PDB file of C-alpha atoms in Angstrom:
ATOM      1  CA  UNK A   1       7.736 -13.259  -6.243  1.00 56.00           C
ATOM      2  CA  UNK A   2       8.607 -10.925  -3.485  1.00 54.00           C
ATOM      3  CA  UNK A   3       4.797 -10.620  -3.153  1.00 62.00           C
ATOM      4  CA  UNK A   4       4.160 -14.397  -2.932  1.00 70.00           C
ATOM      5  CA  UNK A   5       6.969 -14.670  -0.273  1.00 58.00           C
ATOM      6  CA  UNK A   6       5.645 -12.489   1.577  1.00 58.00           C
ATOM      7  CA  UNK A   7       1.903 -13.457   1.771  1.00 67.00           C
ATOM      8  CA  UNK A   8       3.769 -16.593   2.891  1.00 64.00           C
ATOM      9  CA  UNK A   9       5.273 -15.202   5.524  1.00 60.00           C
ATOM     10  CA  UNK A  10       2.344 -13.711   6.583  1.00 62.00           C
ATOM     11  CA  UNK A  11       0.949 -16.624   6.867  1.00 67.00           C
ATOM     12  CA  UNK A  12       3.576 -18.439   8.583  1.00 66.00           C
ATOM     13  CA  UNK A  13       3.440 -15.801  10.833  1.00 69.00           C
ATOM     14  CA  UNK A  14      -0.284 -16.673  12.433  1.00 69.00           C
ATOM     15  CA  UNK A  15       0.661 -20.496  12.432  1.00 75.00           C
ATOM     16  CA  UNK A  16       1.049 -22.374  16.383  1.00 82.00           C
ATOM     17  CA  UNK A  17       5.336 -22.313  15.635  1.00 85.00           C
ATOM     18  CA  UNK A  18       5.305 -19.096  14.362  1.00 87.00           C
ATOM     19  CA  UNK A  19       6.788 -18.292  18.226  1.00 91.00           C
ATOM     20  CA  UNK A  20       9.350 -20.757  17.975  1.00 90.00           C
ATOM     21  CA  UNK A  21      10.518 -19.969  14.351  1.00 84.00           C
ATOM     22  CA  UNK A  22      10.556 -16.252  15.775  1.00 89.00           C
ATOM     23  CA  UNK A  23      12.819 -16.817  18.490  1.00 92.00           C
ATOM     24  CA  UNK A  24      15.215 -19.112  16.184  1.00 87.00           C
ATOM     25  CA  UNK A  25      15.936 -16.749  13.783  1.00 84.00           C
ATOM     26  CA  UNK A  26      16.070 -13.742  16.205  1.00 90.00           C
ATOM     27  CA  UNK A  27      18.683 -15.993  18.131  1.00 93.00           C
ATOM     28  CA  UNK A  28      20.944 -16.818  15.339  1.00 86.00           C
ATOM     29  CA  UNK A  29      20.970 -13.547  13.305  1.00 84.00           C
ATOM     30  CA  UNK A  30      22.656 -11.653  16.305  1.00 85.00           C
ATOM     31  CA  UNK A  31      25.144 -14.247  15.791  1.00 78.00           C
ATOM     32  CA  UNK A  32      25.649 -15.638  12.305  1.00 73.00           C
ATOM     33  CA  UNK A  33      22.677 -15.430  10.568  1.00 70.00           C
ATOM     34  CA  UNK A  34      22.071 -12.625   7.376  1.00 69.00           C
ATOM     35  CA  UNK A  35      18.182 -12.016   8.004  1.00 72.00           C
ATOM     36  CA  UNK A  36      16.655  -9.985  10.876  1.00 78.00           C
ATOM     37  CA  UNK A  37      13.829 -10.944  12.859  1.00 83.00           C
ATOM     38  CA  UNK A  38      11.567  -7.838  12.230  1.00 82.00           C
ATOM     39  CA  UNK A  39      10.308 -10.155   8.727  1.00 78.00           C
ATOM     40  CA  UNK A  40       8.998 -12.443  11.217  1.00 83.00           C
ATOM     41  CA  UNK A  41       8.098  -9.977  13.763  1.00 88.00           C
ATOM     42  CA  UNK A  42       6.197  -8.092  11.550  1.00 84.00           C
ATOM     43  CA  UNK A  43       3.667 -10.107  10.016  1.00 83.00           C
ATOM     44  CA  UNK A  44       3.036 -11.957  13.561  1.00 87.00           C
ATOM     45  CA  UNK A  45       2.231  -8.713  14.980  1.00 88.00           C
ATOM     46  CA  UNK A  46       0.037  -7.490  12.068  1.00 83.00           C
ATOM     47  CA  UNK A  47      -1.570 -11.295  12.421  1.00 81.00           C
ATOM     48  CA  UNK A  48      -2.020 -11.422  16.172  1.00 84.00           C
ATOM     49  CA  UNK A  49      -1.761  -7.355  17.862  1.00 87.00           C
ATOM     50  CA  UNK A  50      -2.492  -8.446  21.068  1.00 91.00           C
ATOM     51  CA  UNK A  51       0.793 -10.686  21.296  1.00 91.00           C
ATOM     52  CA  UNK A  52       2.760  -7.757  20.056  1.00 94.00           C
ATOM     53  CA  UNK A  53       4.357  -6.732  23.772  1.00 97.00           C
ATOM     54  CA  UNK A  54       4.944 -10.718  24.179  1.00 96.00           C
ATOM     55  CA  UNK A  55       6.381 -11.448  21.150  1.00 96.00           C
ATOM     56  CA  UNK A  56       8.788  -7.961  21.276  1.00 96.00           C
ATOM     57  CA  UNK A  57       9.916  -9.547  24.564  1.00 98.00           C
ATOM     58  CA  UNK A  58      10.573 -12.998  22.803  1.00 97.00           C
ATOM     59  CA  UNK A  59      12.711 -11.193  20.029  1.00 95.00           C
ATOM     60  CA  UNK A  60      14.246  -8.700  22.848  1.00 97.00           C
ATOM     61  CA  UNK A  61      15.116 -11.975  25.017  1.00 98.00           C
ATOM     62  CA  UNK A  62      16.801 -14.301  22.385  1.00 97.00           C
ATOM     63  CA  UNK A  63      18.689 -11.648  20.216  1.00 95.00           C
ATOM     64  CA  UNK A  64      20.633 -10.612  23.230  1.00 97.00           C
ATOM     65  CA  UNK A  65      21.047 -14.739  23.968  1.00 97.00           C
ATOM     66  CA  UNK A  66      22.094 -14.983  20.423  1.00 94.00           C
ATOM     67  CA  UNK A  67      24.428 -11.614  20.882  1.00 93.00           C
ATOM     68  CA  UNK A  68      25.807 -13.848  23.893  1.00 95.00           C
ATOM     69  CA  UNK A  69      26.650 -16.761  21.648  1.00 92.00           C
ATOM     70  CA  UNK A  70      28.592 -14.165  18.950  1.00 87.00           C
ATOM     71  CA  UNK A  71      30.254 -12.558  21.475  1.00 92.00           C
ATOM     72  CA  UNK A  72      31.682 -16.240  22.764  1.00 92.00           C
ATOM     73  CA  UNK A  73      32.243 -16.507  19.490  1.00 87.00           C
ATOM     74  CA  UNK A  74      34.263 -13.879  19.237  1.00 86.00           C
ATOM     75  CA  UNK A  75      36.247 -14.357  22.894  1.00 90.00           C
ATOM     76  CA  UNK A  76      36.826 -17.998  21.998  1.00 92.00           C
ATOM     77  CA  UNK A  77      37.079 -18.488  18.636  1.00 87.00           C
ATOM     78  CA  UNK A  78      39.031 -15.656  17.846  1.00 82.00           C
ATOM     79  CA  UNK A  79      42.389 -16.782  17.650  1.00 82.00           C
ATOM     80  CA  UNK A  80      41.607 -20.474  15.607  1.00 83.00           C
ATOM     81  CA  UNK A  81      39.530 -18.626  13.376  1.00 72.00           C
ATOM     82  CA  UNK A  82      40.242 -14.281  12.914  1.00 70.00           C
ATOM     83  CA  UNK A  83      43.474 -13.999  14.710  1.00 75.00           C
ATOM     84  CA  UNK A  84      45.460 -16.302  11.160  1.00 76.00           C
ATOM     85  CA  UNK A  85      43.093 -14.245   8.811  1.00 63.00           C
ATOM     86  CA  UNK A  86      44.289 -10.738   9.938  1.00 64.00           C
ATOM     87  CA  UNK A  87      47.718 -11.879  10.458  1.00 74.00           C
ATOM     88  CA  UNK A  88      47.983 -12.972   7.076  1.00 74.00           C
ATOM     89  CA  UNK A  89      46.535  -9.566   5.525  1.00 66.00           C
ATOM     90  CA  UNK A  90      48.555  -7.542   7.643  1.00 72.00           C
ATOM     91  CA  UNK A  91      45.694  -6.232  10.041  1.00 67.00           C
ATOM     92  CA  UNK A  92      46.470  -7.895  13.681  1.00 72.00           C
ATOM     93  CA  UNK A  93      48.471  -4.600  14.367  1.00 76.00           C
ATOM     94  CA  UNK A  94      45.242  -2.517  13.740  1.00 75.00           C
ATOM     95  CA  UNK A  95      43.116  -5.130  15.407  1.00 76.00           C
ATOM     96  CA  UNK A  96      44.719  -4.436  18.625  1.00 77.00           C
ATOM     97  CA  UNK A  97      44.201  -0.894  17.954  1.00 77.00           C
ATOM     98  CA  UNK A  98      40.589  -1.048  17.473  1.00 78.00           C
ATOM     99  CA  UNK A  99      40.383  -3.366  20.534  1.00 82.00           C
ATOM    100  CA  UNK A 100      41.841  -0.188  22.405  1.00 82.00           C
ATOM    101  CA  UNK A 101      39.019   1.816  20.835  1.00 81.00           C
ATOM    102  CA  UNK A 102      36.066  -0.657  21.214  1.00 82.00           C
ATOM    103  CA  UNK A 103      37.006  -0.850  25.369  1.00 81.00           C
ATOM    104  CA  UNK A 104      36.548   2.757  25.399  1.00 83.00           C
ATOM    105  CA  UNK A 105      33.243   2.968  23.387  1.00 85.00           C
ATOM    106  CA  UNK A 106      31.767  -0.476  23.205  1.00 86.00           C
ATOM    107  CA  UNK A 107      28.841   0.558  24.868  1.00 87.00           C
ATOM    108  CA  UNK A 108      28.146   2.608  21.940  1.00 85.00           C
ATOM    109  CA  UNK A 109      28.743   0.690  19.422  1.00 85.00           C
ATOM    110  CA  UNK A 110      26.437  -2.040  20.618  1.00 90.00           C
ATOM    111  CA  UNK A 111      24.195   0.255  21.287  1.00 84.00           C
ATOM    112  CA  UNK A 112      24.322   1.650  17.743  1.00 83.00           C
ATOM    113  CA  UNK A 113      23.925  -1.928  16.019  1.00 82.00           C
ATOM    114  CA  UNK A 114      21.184  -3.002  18.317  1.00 85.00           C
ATOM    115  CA  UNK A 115      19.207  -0.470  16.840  1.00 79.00           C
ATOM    116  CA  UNK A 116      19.678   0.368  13.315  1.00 74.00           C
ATOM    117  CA  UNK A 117      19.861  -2.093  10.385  1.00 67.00           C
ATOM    118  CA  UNK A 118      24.013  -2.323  10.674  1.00 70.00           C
ATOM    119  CA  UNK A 119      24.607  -6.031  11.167  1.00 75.00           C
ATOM    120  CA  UNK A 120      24.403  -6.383  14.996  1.00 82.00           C
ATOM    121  CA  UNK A 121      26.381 -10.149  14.811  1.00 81.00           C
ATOM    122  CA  UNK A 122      29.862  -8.428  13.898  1.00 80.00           C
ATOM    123  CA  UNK A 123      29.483  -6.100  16.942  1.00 85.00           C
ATOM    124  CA  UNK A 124      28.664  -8.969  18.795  1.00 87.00           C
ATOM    125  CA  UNK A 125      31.250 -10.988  17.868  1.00 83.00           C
ATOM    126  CA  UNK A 126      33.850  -7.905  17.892  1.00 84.00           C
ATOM    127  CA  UNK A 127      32.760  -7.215  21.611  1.00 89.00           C
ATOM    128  CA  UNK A 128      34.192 -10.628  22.426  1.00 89.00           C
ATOM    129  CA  UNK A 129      37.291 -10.363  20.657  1.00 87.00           C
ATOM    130  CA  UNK A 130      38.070  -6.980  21.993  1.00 88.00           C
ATOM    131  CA  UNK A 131      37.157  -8.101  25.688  1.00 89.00           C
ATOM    132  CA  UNK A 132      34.532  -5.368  25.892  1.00 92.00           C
ATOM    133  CA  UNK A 133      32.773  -5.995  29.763  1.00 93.00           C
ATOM    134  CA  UNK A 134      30.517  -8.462  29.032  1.00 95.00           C
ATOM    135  CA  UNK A 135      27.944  -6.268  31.988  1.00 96.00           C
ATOM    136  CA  UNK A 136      28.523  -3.460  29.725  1.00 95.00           C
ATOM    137  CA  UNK A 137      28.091  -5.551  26.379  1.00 96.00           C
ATOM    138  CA  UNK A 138      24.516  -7.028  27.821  1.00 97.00           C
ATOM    139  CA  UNK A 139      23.500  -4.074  29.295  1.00 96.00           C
ATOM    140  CA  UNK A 140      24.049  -1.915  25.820  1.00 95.00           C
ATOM    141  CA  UNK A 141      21.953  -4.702  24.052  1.00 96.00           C
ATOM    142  CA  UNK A 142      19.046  -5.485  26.107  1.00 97.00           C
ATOM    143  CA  UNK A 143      18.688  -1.714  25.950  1.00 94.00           C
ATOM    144  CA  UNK A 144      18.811  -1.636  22.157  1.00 91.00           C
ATOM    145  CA  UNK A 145      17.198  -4.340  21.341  1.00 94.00           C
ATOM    146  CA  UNK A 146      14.611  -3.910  23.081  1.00 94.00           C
ATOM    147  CA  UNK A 147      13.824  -0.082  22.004  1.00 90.00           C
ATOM    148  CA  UNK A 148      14.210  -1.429  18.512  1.00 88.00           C
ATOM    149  CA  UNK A 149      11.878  -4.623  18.851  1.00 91.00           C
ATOM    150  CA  UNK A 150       9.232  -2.856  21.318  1.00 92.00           C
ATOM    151  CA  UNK A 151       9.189   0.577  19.012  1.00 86.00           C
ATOM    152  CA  UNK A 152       8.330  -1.705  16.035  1.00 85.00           C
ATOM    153  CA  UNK A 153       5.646  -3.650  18.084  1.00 90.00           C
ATOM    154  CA  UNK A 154       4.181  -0.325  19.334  1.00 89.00           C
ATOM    155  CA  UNK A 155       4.117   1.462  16.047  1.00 84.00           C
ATOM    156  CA  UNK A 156       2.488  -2.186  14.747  1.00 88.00           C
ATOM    157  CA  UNK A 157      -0.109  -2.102  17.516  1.00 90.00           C
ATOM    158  CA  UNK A 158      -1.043   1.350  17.634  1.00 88.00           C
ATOM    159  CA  UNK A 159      -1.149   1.698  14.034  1.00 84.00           C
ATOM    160  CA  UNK A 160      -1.268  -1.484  12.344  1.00 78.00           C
ATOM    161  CA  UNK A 161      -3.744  -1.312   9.460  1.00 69.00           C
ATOM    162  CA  UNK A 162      -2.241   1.832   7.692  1.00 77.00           C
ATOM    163  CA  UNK A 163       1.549   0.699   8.445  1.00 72.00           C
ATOM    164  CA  UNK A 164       0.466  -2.871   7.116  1.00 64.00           C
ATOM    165  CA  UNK A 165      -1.136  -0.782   3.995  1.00 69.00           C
ATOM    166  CA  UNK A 166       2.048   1.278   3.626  1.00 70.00           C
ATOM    167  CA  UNK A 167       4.468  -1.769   3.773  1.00 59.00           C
ATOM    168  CA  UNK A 168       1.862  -3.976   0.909  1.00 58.00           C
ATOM    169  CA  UNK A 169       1.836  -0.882  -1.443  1.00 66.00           C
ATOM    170  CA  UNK A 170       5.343   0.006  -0.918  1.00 64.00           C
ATOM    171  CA  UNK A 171       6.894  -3.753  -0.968  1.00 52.00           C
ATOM    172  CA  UNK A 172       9.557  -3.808  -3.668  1.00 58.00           C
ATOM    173  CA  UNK A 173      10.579   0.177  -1.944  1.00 64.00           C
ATOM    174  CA  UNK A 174      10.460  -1.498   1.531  1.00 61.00           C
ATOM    175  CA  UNK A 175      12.768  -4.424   0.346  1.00 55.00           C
ATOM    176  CA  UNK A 176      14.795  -2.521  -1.469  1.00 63.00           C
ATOM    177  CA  UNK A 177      15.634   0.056   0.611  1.00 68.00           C
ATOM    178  CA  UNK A 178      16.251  -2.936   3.734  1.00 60.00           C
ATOM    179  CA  UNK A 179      18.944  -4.354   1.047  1.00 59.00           C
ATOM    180  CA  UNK A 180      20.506  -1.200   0.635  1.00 67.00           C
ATOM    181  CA  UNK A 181      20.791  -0.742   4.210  1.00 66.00           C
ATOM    182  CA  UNK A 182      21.875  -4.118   4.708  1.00 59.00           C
ATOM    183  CA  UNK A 183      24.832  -4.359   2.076  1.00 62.00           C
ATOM    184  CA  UNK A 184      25.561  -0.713   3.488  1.00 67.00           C
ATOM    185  CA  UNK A 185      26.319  -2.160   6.385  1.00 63.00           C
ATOM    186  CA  UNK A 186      28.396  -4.512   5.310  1.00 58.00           C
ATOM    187  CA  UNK A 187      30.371  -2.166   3.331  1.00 62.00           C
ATOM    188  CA  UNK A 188      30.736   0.032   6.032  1.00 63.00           C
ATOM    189  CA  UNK A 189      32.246  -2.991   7.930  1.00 59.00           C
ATOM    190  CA  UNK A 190      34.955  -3.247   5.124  1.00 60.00           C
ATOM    191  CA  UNK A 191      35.904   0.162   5.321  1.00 61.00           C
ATOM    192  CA  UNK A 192      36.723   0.205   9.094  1.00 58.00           C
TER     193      UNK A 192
END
């Protein structure tokens, strides 16, 4: 199955809205979405190397727009929607002293999500609930994100056919070890 999906994917990846359904789900995964871009990214670099610096850009470009829409997420929505949650548990008191700490090293912790597989949308929307500087919160992401989506790119360009082998003998290793990372993450989230 995970073979067929992604042959698929693959495939999807070399069609004419392959761009389009690139930028969509690079957009909404810094925001809401579970799934990150690179399984789009790296097919339609593998498919197409010489639109590899373009279409790093494109993911670069609309993750930090869709970073912007979680972090008005979190500066607006934040008391209809988190504020009654944590008040209820009994964790507004230790919101307002992670706010404290996320002013102080926001910049870091963007940084850090933007790059590794942690799930970049609750730093996003954290930034805006803490009222890290939004300068500082776009600078910290356009840097990440795009070392993280250009690195990939570049390692796909330069050495495409052996990565590409790698990833289609290693699949089920690949995927599982993105899942791990991924419910890691979210784990991790639960124990700050």
């Amino acid at each position: 199955m995970l073979r067929r999906l992604y042959d698929w994917t693959l495939s999807l990846a070399s069609g004419p809205r392959a761009p389009a359904a690139l930028g969509t789900v690079s957009f909404v995964e810094s925001s809401v979405f579970p799934i990150p871009p690179d399984i789009l990214l790296i097919p339609m670099v593998i498919a197409k190397k010489e639109s590899a610096w373009r279409l790093a850009l494109l993911c670069t470009v609309t993750s930090v727009l869709g970073g912007l829409a979680g972090y008005m997420i979190g500066l607006f929505l934040f008391q209809q929607v988190a504020e009654p949650i944590l008040a209820f548990y009994g964790y507004l008191d230790k919101f307002d002293q992670f706010s404290t700490v996320f002013k102080d090293w926001g910049w870091w912790f963007v940084f850090i999500a933007g790059l590794t597989p942690f799930p970049y949308k609750v730093i996003t929307i954290a930034s805006g609930a803490a009222g890290l500087s939004l300068p500082v919160f776009l600078l910290a992401s356009v840097v990440s994100r795009g070392i993280r989506f250009f690195v990939v790119a570049g390692l796909l360009y330069f050495f495409g056919p052996p990565i590409r082998d790698f990833i289609e003998k290693r699949l089920g290793l690949m995927f599982t070890i993105f899942m791990v990372l991924l419910v890691g993450g979210f784990v991790l989230i639960k124990l700050l």
